[in-house]
Coordinates of C-alpha atoms in Angstrom, one line a residue:
X60 CA 20.0 -11.6 -6.0
X61 CA 16.4 -10.4 -5.9
X62 CA 13.6 -12.2 -4.3
X63 CA 10.3 -12.9 -5.9
X64 CA 7.2 -13.2 -3.7
X65 CA 3.9 -14.3 -5.1
X66 CA 0.5 -13.5 -3.7
X67 CA -2.9 -15.2 -4.2
X68 CA -6.4 -14.0 -4.3
X69 CA -8.9 -12.2 -6.5
X70 CA -11.7 -9.7 -6.1
X71 CA -15.3 -9.2 -7.3
X72 CA -14.5 -6.7 -10.0
X73 CA -13.7 -9.5 -12.5
X74 CA -12.3 -7.3 -15.3
X75 CA -9.7 -5.7 -12.9
X76 CA -9.4 -8.3 -10.1
X77 CA -9.0 -11.7 -11.9
X78 CA -5.9 -12.3 -9.7
X79 CA -3.4 -10.8 -7.4
X80 CA -2.1 -7.5 -8.7
X81 CA 0.6 -6.1 -6.3
X82 CA 0.6 -2.4 -7.2
X83 CA 2.7 -0.6 -4.6
X84 CA 5.1 -1.3 -1.8
X85 CA 6.3 0.9 1.1
X86 CA 8.5 0.4 4.1
X87 CA 7.2 1.5 7.5
X88 CA 8.9 4.6 9.0
X89 CA 10.8 2.5 11.5
X90 CA 12.0 0.2 8.8
X91 CA 10.6 -3.0 10.4
X92 CA 7.8 -3.8 7.9
X93 CA 7.1 -3.7 4.2
X94 CA 3.5 -3.2 3.1
X95 CA 2.3 -4.2 -0.3
X96 CA -1.0 -2.9 -1.7
X97 CA -2.6 -5.7 -3.8
X98 CA -5.3 -4.1 -6.0
X99 CA -6.3 -7.5 -7.4
X100 CA -7.1 -9.3 -4.1
X101 CA -8.3 -6.4 -1.9
X102 CA -5.5 -6.9 0.6
X103 CA -2.5 -5.1 2.0
X104 CA 0.2 -7.7 2.7
X105 CA 2.7 -7.2 5.5
X106 CA 6.3 -8.6 5.4
X107 CA 9.0 -8.3 8.0
X108 CA 11.7 -6.0 6.4
X109 CA 14.5 -8.6 6.5
X110 CA 16.6 -10.0 3.7
X111 CA 16.0 -12.2 2.1
X112 CA 12.4 -11.1 2.1
X113 CA 10.1 -13.5 3.9
X114 CA 6.6 -14.6 2.9
X115 CA 3.9 -12.2 4.2
X116 CA 3.4 -12.3 8.0
X117 CA -0.2 -11.4 7.5
X118 CA -2.6 -9.2 5.5
X119 CA -5.3 -6.7 6.1
X120 CA -8.4 -7.2 4.0
X121 CA -9.9 -4.1 2.5
X122 CA -13.6 -3.9 1.4
X123 CA -14.5 -6.2 -1.5
X124 CA -13.9 -4.5 -4.8
X125 CA -12.0 -1.5 -3.3
X126 CA -8.7 -2.2 -5.0
X127 CA -6.1 -0.7 -2.6
X128 CA -3.5 1.1 -4.7
X129 CA -1.2 3.2 -2.6
X130 CA -0.6 4.0 1.1
X131 CA 1.1 6.6 3.1
X132 CA 2.1 6.9 6.8
X133 CA 1.3 9.9 9.0
X134 CA 4.7 11.5 9.9
X135 CA 3.9 11.7 13.7
X136 CA 0.9 9.5 14.6
X137 CA 0.4 5.8 14.2
X138 CA -2.0 6.2 11.2
X139 CA -2.0 4.9 7.6
X140 CA -4.0 6.3 4.8
X141 CA -4.8 4.1 1.8
X142 CA -6.3 5.2 -1.6
X143 CA -8.5 2.6 -3.2
X144 CA -8.6 2.9 -7.0
X145 CA -11.6 0.8 -7.9
X146 CA -14.0 2.2 -5.2
X147 CA -12.7 5.7 -5.2
X148 CA -12.3 6.1 -1.5
X149 CA -9.8 6.7 1.3
X150 CA -9.2 4.1 4.0
X151 CA -8.0 5.5 7.4
X152 CA -6.2 2.9 9.5
X153 CA -4.7 2.7 12.9
X154 CA -1.1 1.3 12.7
X155 CA 0.4 -1.1 15.3
X156 CA 4.1 -0.7 14.7
X157 CA 5.1 -3.5 17.0
X158 CA 3.2 -6.2 15.0
X159 CA 2.8 -4.4 11.6
X160 CA -1.0 -4.6 11.9
X161 CA -3.4 -2.2 10.2
X162 CA -7.0 -1.7 11.5
X163 CA -9.4 0.1 9.2
X164 CA -11.3 2.8 11.1
X165 CA -13.1 4.5 8.2
X166 CA -13.7 4.5 4.5
X167 CA -14.6 7.8 2.9
X168 CA -15.3 8.7 -0.7
X169 CA -12.7 10.7 -2.6
X170 CA -15.4 11.8 -5.1
X171 CA -18.4 14.2 -4.8
X172 CA -21.7 12.6 -4.0
X173 CA -23.1 13.6 -7.4
X174 CA -20.3 12.0 -9.4
X175 CA -21.7 9.5 -11.8
X176 CA -18.6 8.2 -13.6
X177 CA -16.5 5.2 -12.8
X178 CA -14.2 5.7 -9.8
X179 CA -10.5 5.6 -10.7
X180 CA -8.5 7.1 -7.8
X181 CA -4.8 7.0 -8.4
X182 CA -2.2 8.6 -6.1
X183 CA -2.0 9.7 -2.5
X184 CA 0.5 12.0 -0.8
X185 CA 0.9 13.2 2.8
X186 CA 1.8 16.9 3.4
X187 CA 5.1 16.9 5.3
X188 CA 3.4 18.6 8.3
X189 CA 0.9 15.8 8.5
X190 CA -2.0 18.4 8.3
X191 CA -3.4 17.1 5.0
X192 CA -3.6 14.1 2.7
X193 CA -4.0 14.7 -1.1
X194 CA -5.6 12.1 -3.5
X195 CA -5.9 12.2 -7.2
X196 CA -9.1 11.1 -9.0
X197 CA -8.9 10.2 -12.7
X198 CA -12.1 10.5 -14.6
X199 CA -13.3 13.2 -12.2
X200 CA -10.0 14.9 -13.0
X201 CA -9.6 16.3 -9.5
X202 CA -7.4 16.4 -6.4
X203 CA -9.2 15.7 -3.1
X204 CA -7.7 17.2 0.0
X205 CA -8.6 15.9 3.4
X206 CA -7.6 17.9 6.5
X207 CA -6.0 16.0 9.3
X208 CA -6.1 16.6 13.1
X209 CA -2.5 17.2 14.1
X210 CA -3.3 16.0 17.7
X211 CA -4.2 12.4 16.7
X212 CA -4.0 11.9 12.9
X213 CA -7.7 11.5 12.5
X214 CA -9.6 13.3 9.7
X215 CA -11.0 16.7 10.8
X216 CA -14.3 16.1 8.9
X217 CA -15.3 12.5 9.9
X218 CA -18.0 12.4 7.3
X219 CA -15.6 13.0 4.5
X220 CA -16.4 15.9 2.1
X221 CA -12.9 16.8 1.3
X222 CA -12.1 19.9 -0.8
X223 CA -11.9 19.1 -4.5
X224 CA -9.8 21.0 -6.9
X225 CA -9.9 20.4 -10.7
X226 CA -6.6 19.4 -12.1
X227 CA -7.4 20.0 -15.7
X228 CA -6.3 16.6 -16.9
X229 CA -8.1 13.8 -18.7
X230 CA -7.5 10.1 -18.1

């Protein structure tokens, strides 16, 4: 039988964060942890990957109003990258595999500085080589590409400024 886990919390973007809104779950590469992005409470919950699924061991708080949506692991380095839908930015995190902890090291916009619309970032994908992370932006209708250092998993351009490519869609 399945297991239902409930989360609590809310965020400051009242029309989108009136309560917990678990949006995405992913298992760590070693299979020890399950991470759940909670867009509604600005948290990333961490569970031990045991059955039956336990209550969360802990959570990582993201900036208020950010709305964490999806995350990906670097294929080699202990790094996690999180796309935040409501704020339109990328969180770069160090990953402690032993304890399942995430430590946010930077938050970088996925949108050009002159963009005046409402952020609505959606999807994140890691290139199999670990050399780039790709993020989609609804509204701006673009794909943002951040280059990654293969030596340590950090972003090559620490101030952000990814390359943006129009995707031709409309939200």
